[in-house]
XYZ file of C-alpha atoms in Angstrom:
664
model
C -6.829 10.871 41.711
C -5.287 13.971 40.151
C -1.899 12.244 40.165
C -3.309 9.266 38.262
C -4.906 11.627 35.754
C -1.638 13.532 35.260
C 0.259 10.278 34.690
C -2.380 9.128 32.220
C -2.276 12.412 30.292
C 1.516 12.246 30.212
C 1.366 8.779 28.696
C -1.660 9.455 26.487
C -1.803 13.212 25.874
C -4.557 14.845 23.922
C -3.561 15.588 20.347
C -2.727 19.123 19.318
C -5.256 20.882 17.112
C -4.725 22.533 13.745
C -6.326 25.774 12.604
C -9.275 23.793 11.224
C -9.772 21.898 14.499
C -8.291 18.640 13.182
C -5.803 16.683 15.279
C -2.187 17.199 14.224
C 1.067 15.416 14.997
C 3.269 17.024 17.607
C 6.242 17.045 15.260
C 7.323 16.158 11.769
C 9.506 13.339 13.084
C 6.464 11.723 14.691
C 4.604 11.645 11.378
C 7.602 10.199 9.540
C 8.000 7.462 12.163
C 4.269 6.605 12.071
C 4.321 6.389 8.283
C 7.483 4.293 8.415
C 5.806 2.110 11.035
C 3.149 1.205 8.489
C 5.754 0.512 5.813
C 8.421 -1.262 7.880
C 6.934 -4.583 8.936
C 7.433 -8.315 8.680
C 8.083 -7.987 4.949
C 11.275 -6.029 5.568
C 12.871 -8.612 7.835
C 11.394 -11.776 6.311
C 9.998 -11.323 2.791
C 12.764 -9.154 1.324
C 15.710 -11.493 2.060
C 13.587 -14.435 0.875
C 12.939 -12.792 -2.482
C 16.594 -11.777 -2.893
C 17.699 -15.316 -2.004
C 15.304 -16.900 -4.504
C 16.656 -14.612 -7.238
C 20.349 -15.251 -6.591
C 21.527 -12.071 -4.955
C 22.986 -8.836 -6.254
C 21.386 -8.518 -9.711
C 18.002 -8.441 -7.981
C 18.685 -4.793 -7.151
C 18.468 -3.756 -10.816
C 14.712 -4.360 -11.168
C 14.227 -3.498 -7.476
C 15.563 0.040 -7.910
C 13.634 0.513 -11.160
C 10.442 -0.484 -9.329
C 11.295 1.861 -6.449
C 11.737 4.927 -8.666
C 9.025 4.290 -11.260
C 6.179 2.818 -9.183
C 6.625 2.993 -5.422
C 7.886 6.542 -4.943
C 5.474 8.282 -7.378
C 2.438 6.613 -5.771
C 3.799 7.212 -2.265
C 4.192 10.910 -3.061
C 0.618 10.965 -4.395
C -0.912 9.373 -1.293
C 0.954 11.587 1.160
C 0.349 14.765 -0.868
C -3.424 14.373 -1.164
C -3.762 13.451 2.507
C -1.790 16.542 3.486
C -3.498 18.964 1.096
C -7.081 17.744 1.485
C -6.939 17.127 5.260
C -8.768 13.822 5.238
C -8.444 10.059 5.001
C -8.543 8.206 1.665
C -12.286 8.681 1.014
C -12.317 12.412 1.770
C -9.032 12.957 -0.068
C -10.127 11.212 -3.254
C -13.561 12.848 -3.146
C -11.770 16.210 -2.892
C -9.742 15.344 -5.983
C -12.863 14.324 -7.930
C -16.334 13.518 -6.650
C -16.418 10.355 -8.790
C -13.180 9.058 -7.255
C -14.484 8.522 -3.711
C -15.039 4.829 -4.546
C -11.268 4.569 -4.980
C -10.865 5.876 -1.449
C -13.272 3.205 -0.208
C -11.269 0.585 -2.075
C -8.120 1.760 -0.316
C -9.863 1.499 3.069
C -11.063 -2.005 2.147
C -7.483 -3.096 1.434
C -6.084 -1.770 4.698
C -8.882 -3.101 6.869
C -8.972 -6.546 5.234
C -5.241 -6.957 5.765
C -5.290 -5.996 9.454
C -7.999 -8.586 10.224
C -5.639 -11.414 9.207
C -2.356 -9.682 10.024
C -2.972 -9.804 13.772
C -3.665 -13.589 13.824
C -0.324 -13.929 12.046
C 1.251 -11.988 14.928
C -0.448 -14.472 17.264
C 1.742 -17.185 15.706
C 4.773 -14.985 16.407
C 3.700 -14.743 20.052
C 3.309 -18.510 20.289
C 6.961 -18.820 19.295
C 7.840 -15.964 21.668
C 6.282 -17.757 24.652
C 8.138 -20.952 23.821
C 11.434 -19.055 23.501
C 11.709 -18.945 27.305
C 11.858 -22.761 27.551
C 15.283 -24.404 27.825
C 16.167 -26.005 25.545
C 14.050 -24.447 22.826
C 11.113 -26.822 22.301
C 11.739 -27.100 18.571
C 15.393 -28.145 19.007
C 16.131 -31.398 17.216
C 12.724 -31.461 15.515
C 11.661 -31.122 11.914
C 10.839 -27.381 11.877
C 8.235 -27.734 9.135
C 6.316 -30.282 11.194
C 6.757 -28.257 14.384
C 5.383 -25.142 12.707
C 2.435 -27.041 11.223
C 1.568 -29.129 14.283
C 2.439 -26.937 17.258
C 2.195 -23.347 16.002
C -0.443 -23.353 13.269
C -2.131 -26.519 14.611
C -4.405 -26.765 11.584
C -6.184 -29.963 10.643
C -5.575 -31.323 7.159
C -8.571 -31.212 4.766
C -10.698 -34.350 4.843
C -10.938 -34.270 1.043
C -8.369 -32.658 -1.260
C -9.793 -31.156 -4.445
C -8.580 -31.962 -7.937
C -9.052 -31.121 -11.614
C -10.071 -33.118 -14.663
C -7.636 -33.099 -17.608
C -9.826 -30.468 -19.303
C -9.474 -28.121 -16.326
C -12.905 -28.684 -14.799
C -13.191 -29.547 -11.097
C -13.482 -33.224 -10.127
C -14.117 -32.527 -6.450
C -13.777 -29.611 -4.072
C -11.550 -29.525 -0.995
C -13.483 -30.202 2.208
C -12.602 -29.064 5.742
C -14.206 -31.154 8.460
C -12.573 -29.434 11.460
C -13.717 -25.843 12.003
C -12.895 -25.544 15.716
C -11.390 -22.429 17.300
C -7.784 -22.793 18.493
C -7.622 -21.456 22.042
C -4.012 -20.281 22.291
C -4.011 -18.668 18.843
C -7.280 -16.865 19.609
C -5.939 -15.751 22.996
C -2.801 -14.219 21.532
C -4.865 -12.583 18.767
C -7.162 -10.962 21.345
C -4.102 -9.817 23.332
C -2.564 -8.294 20.185
C -5.801 -6.520 19.302
C -5.834 -5.020 22.800
C -2.248 -3.786 22.466
C -3.057 -2.388 19.014
C -6.055 -0.536 20.471
C -3.893 0.828 23.299
C -1.510 2.333 20.741
C -4.103 4.405 18.894
C -7.334 4.833 20.894
C -6.582 8.493 21.732
C -5.258 9.494 18.326
C -1.961 10.940 17.182
C -1.167 12.386 20.621
C -0.825 8.892 22.086
C 0.469 7.265 18.913
C 3.164 9.927 18.721
C 4.500 8.702 22.062
C 4.120 4.998 21.365
C 5.824 5.109 17.958
C 9.201 6.008 19.474
C 9.105 2.691 21.340
C 7.511 0.495 18.668
C 9.899 1.802 15.980
C 12.976 2.622 18.047
C 13.251 -0.697 19.892
C 13.030 -2.881 16.733
C 15.909 -0.916 15.188
C 18.055 -1.714 18.215
C 16.992 -5.369 18.121
C 17.682 -5.600 14.371
C 21.237 -4.374 14.997
C 21.660 -7.137 17.597
C 20.334 -9.726 15.133
C 22.676 -8.471 12.406
C 25.616 -8.771 14.772
C 24.617 -12.302 15.736
C 23.820 -13.412 12.177
C 27.003 -12.089 10.589
C 29.202 -13.573 13.337
C 27.950 -17.144 12.847
C 30.291 -19.759 11.335
C 30.211 -19.593 7.499
C 28.001 -16.493 7.605
C 30.311 -14.984 4.976
C 28.994 -17.491 2.416
C 25.472 -16.160 2.839
C 26.648 -12.546 2.704
C 28.635 -13.362 -0.422
C 25.460 -14.672 -2.029
C 23.685 -11.454 -1.019
C 26.182 -8.808 -2.059
C 28.973 -10.440 -4.038
C 27.216 -12.759 -6.490
C 26.277 -11.420 -9.913
C 24.415 -13.461 -12.534
C 23.523 -11.442 -15.617
C 21.504 -14.334 -17.018
C 19.030 -14.032 -14.127
C 17.930 -10.624 -15.452
C 16.623 -12.307 -18.599
C 13.966 -14.155 -16.604
C 10.581 -12.462 -16.071
C 10.490 -14.055 -12.602
C 13.072 -11.685 -11.140
C 11.261 -8.623 -12.498
C 7.899 -9.792 -11.180
C 9.439 -10.568 -7.788
C 11.197 -7.204 -7.544
C 8.138 -5.160 -8.473
C 5.987 -7.194 -6.097
C 8.458 -6.805 -3.235
C 8.900 -3.048 -3.464
C 5.171 -2.574 -3.896
C 4.207 -4.622 -0.834
C 7.173 -3.417 1.201
C 6.397 0.298 1.020
C 2.669 -0.352 1.421
C 0.976 2.029 -1.009
C -2.683 1.225 -1.601
C -3.464 0.392 2.042
C -4.465 3.910 3.059
C -2.275 4.594 6.061
C -0.048 7.108 4.285
C -3.026 9.273 3.352
C -4.597 8.828 6.801
C -1.433 9.714 8.713
C -0.673 12.624 6.355
C -4.109 14.111 7.054
C -2.917 14.795 10.604
C 0.037 16.872 9.382
C 0.059 20.611 8.843
C -1.507 21.390 5.454
C 1.716 23.045 4.343
C 4.000 20.172 5.350
C 6.934 19.245 3.147
C 5.075 16.233 1.722
C 7.447 15.458 -1.161
C 10.517 15.400 1.038
C 8.687 13.359 3.695
C 7.626 10.788 1.080
C 11.197 10.389 -0.168
C 12.525 10.061 3.389
C 9.950 7.360 4.138
C 10.492 5.493 0.859
C 14.288 5.467 1.010
C 14.326 4.677 4.738
C 12.049 1.703 4.165
C 14.393 0.323 1.517
C 17.454 1.028 3.660
C 15.941 -0.861 6.608
C 15.184 -3.980 4.591
C 18.515 -3.940 2.731
C 20.490 -3.654 5.982
C 18.257 -6.016 7.992
C 18.695 -8.714 5.330
C 22.278 -9.242 6.539
C 20.812 -10.896 9.653
C 19.006 -13.459 7.492
C 21.829 -14.025 5.006
C 24.226 -14.714 7.880
C 21.847 -17.502 8.890
C 21.661 -18.680 5.253
C 25.433 -19.129 5.217
C 25.409 -20.736 8.669
C 22.860 -23.344 7.555
C 24.601 -23.885 4.210
C 21.541 -22.990 2.137
C 21.857 -22.346 -1.596
C 19.100 -21.351 -4.053
C 20.526 -23.715 -6.673
C 19.330 -26.606 -4.477
C 15.805 -25.828 -5.654
C 14.211 -25.042 -2.278
C 12.778 -21.537 -2.303
C 12.393 -19.403 0.792
C 9.194 -17.546 1.655
C 8.045 -15.204 4.391
C 6.655 -18.015 6.552
C 9.597 -20.310 5.810
C 12.184 -17.668 6.714
C 10.445 -16.437 9.860
C 8.968 -19.631 11.247
C 11.249 -22.400 9.971
C 14.675 -21.269 8.686
C 15.495 -18.699 11.366
C 14.145 -20.772 14.302
C 16.262 -23.690 13.046
C 19.360 -21.490 13.214
C 18.349 -20.120 16.620
C 18.216 -23.641 18.044
C 21.848 -24.194 16.990
C 23.254 -20.887 18.262
C 24.999 -20.270 21.564
C 22.604 -18.222 23.696
C 19.661 -19.681 21.792
C 16.967 -18.510 24.211
C 18.194 -14.921 24.340
C 18.347 -14.532 20.581
C 15.026 -16.331 20.104
C 13.357 -13.829 22.463
C 15.028 -10.935 20.613
C 14.010 -12.258 17.187
C 10.337 -12.868 17.923
C 9.992 -9.676 19.955
C 11.382 -7.793 16.950
C 8.849 -9.453 14.650
C 6.012 -8.601 17.023
C 6.954 -4.932 17.343
C 7.454 -4.559 13.590
C 4.065 -6.137 13.022
C 2.427 -4.048 15.738
C 3.340 -0.730 14.077
C 1.889 -1.986 10.810
C -1.248 -3.229 12.597
C -2.225 0.035 14.267
C -1.372 1.953 11.085
C -3.737 -0.279 9.103
C -6.474 0.017 11.739
C -6.089 3.793 11.709
C -7.337 3.835 8.106
C -10.809 2.642 9.132
C -10.835 4.855 12.229
C -9.941 7.948 10.212
C -12.641 7.221 7.627
C -15.370 7.002 10.293
C -14.114 9.941 12.347
C -14.005 12.082 9.194
C -17.778 11.709 8.755
C -20.320 14.033 10.361
C -22.037 11.112 12.110
C -18.826 9.459 13.287
C -17.370 12.713 14.556
C -20.231 13.074 17.058
C -18.687 10.313 19.199
C -15.399 10.460 21.120
C -12.470 8.884 19.366
C -11.880 6.306 22.094
C -15.416 4.969 21.660
C -15.147 4.745 17.856
C -11.788 2.960 18.005
C -13.061 0.602 20.705
C -16.071 -0.452 18.648
C -13.876 -0.943 15.563
C -11.352 -2.999 17.546
C -14.031 -5.269 19.072
C -15.706 -5.924 15.699
C -12.314 -6.506 14.091
C -11.340 -8.977 16.801
C -14.464 -11.032 16.129
C -13.803 -11.012 12.363
C -10.181 -12.085 12.857
C -11.182 -15.203 14.807
C -11.864 -16.949 11.481
C -8.058 -17.045 11.069
C -7.657 -18.591 14.527
C -9.451 -21.813 13.565
C -8.306 -25.240 12.444
C -8.408 -23.965 8.840
C -6.989 -20.516 9.692
C -3.775 -20.787 7.687
C -5.682 -21.645 4.514
C -8.108 -18.763 5.095
C -5.258 -16.342 5.754
C -3.386 -17.536 2.683
C -6.498 -17.188 0.501
C -7.325 -13.605 1.482
C -3.693 -12.488 1.635
C -2.948 -13.889 -1.812
C -5.774 -12.144 -3.601
C -5.828 -8.887 -1.651
C -2.204 -8.429 -2.645
C -2.493 -9.830 -6.175
C -5.830 -8.294 -7.205
C -7.412 -5.681 -4.918
C -4.164 -3.869 -4.177
C -2.943 -3.583 -7.761
C -6.409 -2.692 -9.054
C -6.947 0.101 -6.534
C -3.486 1.599 -7.035
C -4.014 1.492 -10.810
C -7.243 3.428 -10.215
C -5.379 5.939 -8.021
C -2.845 6.601 -10.776
C -5.578 6.835 -13.426
C -7.758 9.198 -11.378
C -4.836 11.497 -10.583
C -3.682 11.717 -14.190
C -6.915 11.449 -16.213
C -9.914 12.399 -14.053
C -8.610 15.370 -12.089
C -10.231 18.577 -13.427
C -11.124 16.821 -16.668
C -13.950 19.329 -17.236
C -11.249 21.890 -17.972
C -10.094 19.654 -20.814
C -13.633 19.282 -22.141
C -14.080 23.040 -21.990
C -11.006 23.571 -24.148
C -11.001 20.666 -26.626
C -14.421 19.001 -26.183
C -15.414 15.713 -24.579
C -15.123 13.658 -27.772
C -11.383 13.921 -28.302
C -10.596 13.546 -24.602
C -12.789 10.457 -24.131
C -11.456 8.776 -27.287
C -7.874 9.261 -26.117
C -8.536 8.230 -22.504
C -10.708 5.267 -23.518
C -8.030 4.105 -25.939
C -5.427 4.333 -23.175
C -7.481 1.978 -20.972
C -8.654 -0.386 -23.738
C -5.114 -0.727 -25.079
C -3.929 -2.094 -21.725
C -6.868 -4.493 -21.361
C -6.722 -5.888 -24.894
C -2.941 -6.168 -25.086
C -2.881 -8.207 -21.854
C -5.864 -10.339 -22.907
C -4.379 -11.079 -26.331
C -0.997 -11.841 -24.748
C -2.587 -14.554 -22.619
C -4.736 -15.867 -25.475
C -1.799 -15.982 -27.898
C 1.600 -14.674 -26.848
C 3.098 -11.343 -25.671
C 4.791 -10.779 -29.024
C 1.301 -10.289 -30.493
C -0.477 -8.653 -27.574
C 2.027 -5.851 -26.992
C 2.012 -4.534 -30.606
C -1.796 -4.656 -30.661
C -1.887 -2.538 -27.512
C 0.496 0.029 -28.980
C -1.514 0.224 -32.216
C -4.777 0.810 -30.298
C -3.164 3.489 -28.138
C -1.520 5.323 -31.045
C -4.725 5.146 -33.094
C -6.795 6.568 -30.241
C -4.204 9.326 -29.706
C -4.325 10.363 -33.368
C -8.128 10.197 -33.456
C -8.379 12.115 -30.195
C -6.151 14.901 -31.486
C -7.977 15.308 -34.811
C -11.435 15.148 -33.204
C -10.553 17.756 -30.580
C -11.352 21.435 -30.879
C -8.624 24.051 -30.931
C -7.985 25.112 -27.295
C -8.617 28.691 -26.272
C -5.431 28.717 -24.194
C -2.023 27.517 -25.388
C -0.280 24.701 -23.565
C 2.925 25.638 -21.712
C 6.331 25.644 -23.332
C 6.805 24.153 -26.803
C 3.473 22.277 -26.649
C 1.593 25.487 -27.349
C 3.527 26.410 -30.477
C 1.768 23.906 -32.731
C -2.004 23.338 -32.981
C -1.784 19.530 -33.010
C 0.740 19.430 -30.167
C -1.454 21.870 -28.258
C -4.489 19.551 -28.550
C -2.402 16.514 -27.655
C -1.069 18.161 -24.483
C -4.564 18.979 -23.278
C -5.923 15.436 -23.693
C -2.749 13.600 -22.630
C -1.154 15.680 -19.874
C -3.440 18.407 -18.549
C -5.145 16.572 -15.608
C -1.862 15.427 -14.118
C -0.180 18.733 -14.832
C -2.944 20.685 -13.115
C -2.956 18.339 -10.111
C 0.754 19.047 -9.750
C 0.162 22.809 -9.900
C -2.742 22.753 -7.440
C -0.901 20.599 -4.905
C 2.304 22.607 -5.179
C 0.562 25.800 -4.134
C -0.351 24.031 -0.863
C 2.552 21.690 -0.076
C 5.268 23.488 -2.054
C 5.217 26.736 -0.088
C 8.338 28.362 1.298
C 11.343 26.068 1.170
C 9.252 22.943 0.733
C 10.053 20.715 -2.208
C 7.786 21.025 -5.238
C 6.240 18.118 -7.081
C 8.156 17.832 -10.368
C 6.229 18.221 -13.618
C 7.212 14.718 -14.793
C 5.758 13.078 -11.658
C 2.292 12.408 -13.086
C 3.734 11.488 -16.493
C 5.573 8.613 -14.837
C 2.420 7.499 -13.006
C 0.245 7.508 -16.102
C 2.533 6.128 -18.771
C 4.850 3.863 -16.764
C 3.159 2.944 -13.480
C -0.324 2.286 -14.914
C 0.746 -0.217 -17.617
C 3.066 -2.059 -15.232
C 0.349 -2.309 -12.580
C -2.100 -3.660 -15.177
C 0.381 -6.338 -16.255
C 1.163 -7.435 -12.689
C -2.579 -7.475 -11.869
C -3.167 -9.916 -14.728
C -0.798 -12.492 -13.188
C -3.353 -13.384 -10.481
C -6.017 -14.859 -12.743
C -4.097 -17.753 -14.325
C -2.875 -18.699 -10.841
C -6.451 -19.005 -9.593
C -7.781 -21.036 -12.520
C -4.807 -23.414 -12.535
C -4.259 -24.070 -8.820
C -7.000 -22.714 -6.565
C -10.342 -23.118 -8.297
C -11.206 -26.358 -6.457
C -10.689 -24.954 -2.942
C -13.778 -23.248 -1.397
C -11.644 -21.095 0.892
C -9.526 -19.903 -2.023
C -12.719 -19.215 -3.967
C -13.926 -17.154 -1.012
C -10.678 -15.147 -0.914
C -10.701 -14.665 -4.689
C -14.352 -13.534 -4.635
C -14.321 -11.203 -1.646
C -11.426 -9.067 -2.883
C -13.373 -8.326 -6.059
C -15.760 -6.237 -3.945
C -13.447 -3.320 -4.676
C -14.460 -3.404 -8.352
C -18.201 -2.619 -7.884
C -17.348 -0.148 -5.099
C -15.044 1.824 -7.389
C -17.526 1.530 -10.262
C -20.501 2.692 -8.153
C -18.496 5.615 -6.857
C -17.797 6.627 -10.448
C -21.324 6.086 -11.827
C -23.458 7.156 -8.842
C -21.142 9.176 -6.560
C -24.042 10.457 -4.453
C -24.490 6.955 -2.956
C -21.367 7.481 -0.863
C -21.979 11.082 0.154
C -22.865 9.980 3.692
C -19.132 9.385 4.251
C -18.192 12.930 3.226
C -18.472 15.719 5.839
C -20.786 18.523 4.802
C -18.081 21.202 4.900
C -16.007 19.255 2.335
C -18.784 18.001 0.055
C -18.394 20.846 -2.452
C -14.712 20.118 -2.979
C -15.499 17.238 -5.326
C -16.910 19.660 -7.896
C -13.923 21.591 -9.151
C -14.717 24.845 -10.952
C -13.994 25.018 -14.673
C -10.998 27.358 -14.737
C -8.448 26.037 -17.270
C -4.809 26.648 -16.362
C -5.793 28.421 -13.144
C -4.637 27.233 -9.727
C -7.282 25.910 -7.336
C -5.785 26.560 -3.910
C -6.987 23.845 -1.495
C -5.651 25.787 1.484
C -8.384 28.367 0.955
C -12.137 27.933 1.253
C -13.496 26.086 -1.765
C -16.616 27.568 -3.334
C -18.396 26.786 -6.557
C -17.257 28.944 -9.445
C -18.992 29.940 -12.632
C -17.777 27.914 -15.622
C -15.581 29.367 -18.296
C -17.485 31.240 -20.930
C -16.144 31.874 -24.401
C -12.711 30.523 -23.478
C -12.008 33.239 -20.899
C -11.256 31.973 -17.356
C -12.749 33.868 -14.422
C -10.315 35.777 -12.241
C -11.394 35.447 -8.633
C -9.772 35.648 -5.230
C -11.747 32.667 -3.909
C -9.048 30.037 -4.121
C -7.773 30.610 -7.666
C -4.334 31.797 -8.641
C -2.567 32.531 -11.904
C 0.923 31.391 -10.941
C 1.923 27.836 -11.764
C 3.669 27.032 -8.489
C 7.050 26.676 -10.094
C 6.284 23.803 -12.458
C 6.019 25.730 -15.723
């Protein structure tokens, strides 16, 4: 019996404990691999090459790299930094940043959990292909792959009535689904995948730290095999030429390529799903968060750029060309195009097993990372922490399995498509916009009010938000050439009004901003929250030789990332009204993802409603003391401080420092 116990503890060791009693990763490499496991998934091997193919190759990397540096990396750094510094999942971390931001944390958890409930049924389809890969010849050889995928893998029944619109845009009739039966094999593989997912994380980061070396290491080896096979196929050079040796400047003039690039990098890295903050909360509080975020972000891009050679070799082998008008998609590439090539290859069964095993392992790492978000949220609470982790994760896994069965039915593909479309197009972009806004406008905003008054700050901040909403709305109602100038006029007007209606600050802004009264006021209302967040985080994660957060980090998030996210978010609504409004399942998907809006709003208006999720020892962190230009050190015990009186900040040793952590 002791031998069995020793073997079990070797395979699933207890997690190490930090100074505060929280579980911690055994090593930095383990954290990086777990975070990469969430980021590197099916999108890297399937979605990325599809998007590059549809946008004619090399010039796609221009908007792709812009999106990487101006949206993905800044938000990735934010999510990892707050998880590391505040030692909690998304809800605790955002509450610690501002008590009215905990609804944003709940929105992040909603995104991650909603995705994992349909992501695992998608992996069930992968396993259905995997099982069939052992048959000789491959059962889809010589068949129409689209029909094989629809009839044998998805096995969905066509709607009995297909909806349609009147010429005026109103609905003539709604789509009707007569078959709602559960598909046995799909459900069986989904239950199996849920069990494997549970096995990977039921004991916490001690077990996950062992598993991740297999679930991340093996796919890298398999991807190398697939690259070798794909690039050695006849005419593979034609596909690779399309990928890396075809330049079309004219393609950059189309908004489609920019939208595709920003969407790809956003979904590929996976910000807004919560697993970066959750995993980071199990790191040492003084981890090198900035460097880790850059390693994860660049590694994710490197994996998908290199792995795409495997797909483009197949593109050349099959003689595909985007000018033919047939676009590739994630499902098409993974379940139709690549299986078609596999059936024609020498050693078809071997490479089919390798391909679908790779997809499963890539998906598995993403699945248990997404499920960890919900587990961390519950285990962070005082009531959830009373139960052993294995019990909490078991209950979550069982409930999640039951929810996911809706995607294992005869209408499962449509349900998956509906929720996936609008989680990604609406909930994800909305929540990440809120993250950027909270970090750069809400953080320690009482300091701003203390120095310049609420009126000027609220006018400026309100104008910043209204300018984005109205410019987008007017652009759709008329045209972008009108909407964009209107937005700029509103923003500039609110900035001028905010400056002139602000009081003169008692403390000068840093550098040249403090040399002029108007510039001094403008700095306080436009830059202070983000600047102070940078200072406060740097004193925790920027210690020793760790990399500091640069001062321009939050400027990028507020004035570049936020407007871009708002624009991309707006794309989802015309798509719904023009193509999906007659389908009840699409209406369901469109409606359910909007739950994040009232959750975020309630957290802002009535933050006490969600206090039951916040542990008692961290509840006070949401009320930052009013100490303008002073460091609030999150690595020390947080206590309430007396507000600033007469413009003179208190000097205390209870978590406040005068240095600016190297950013001034």
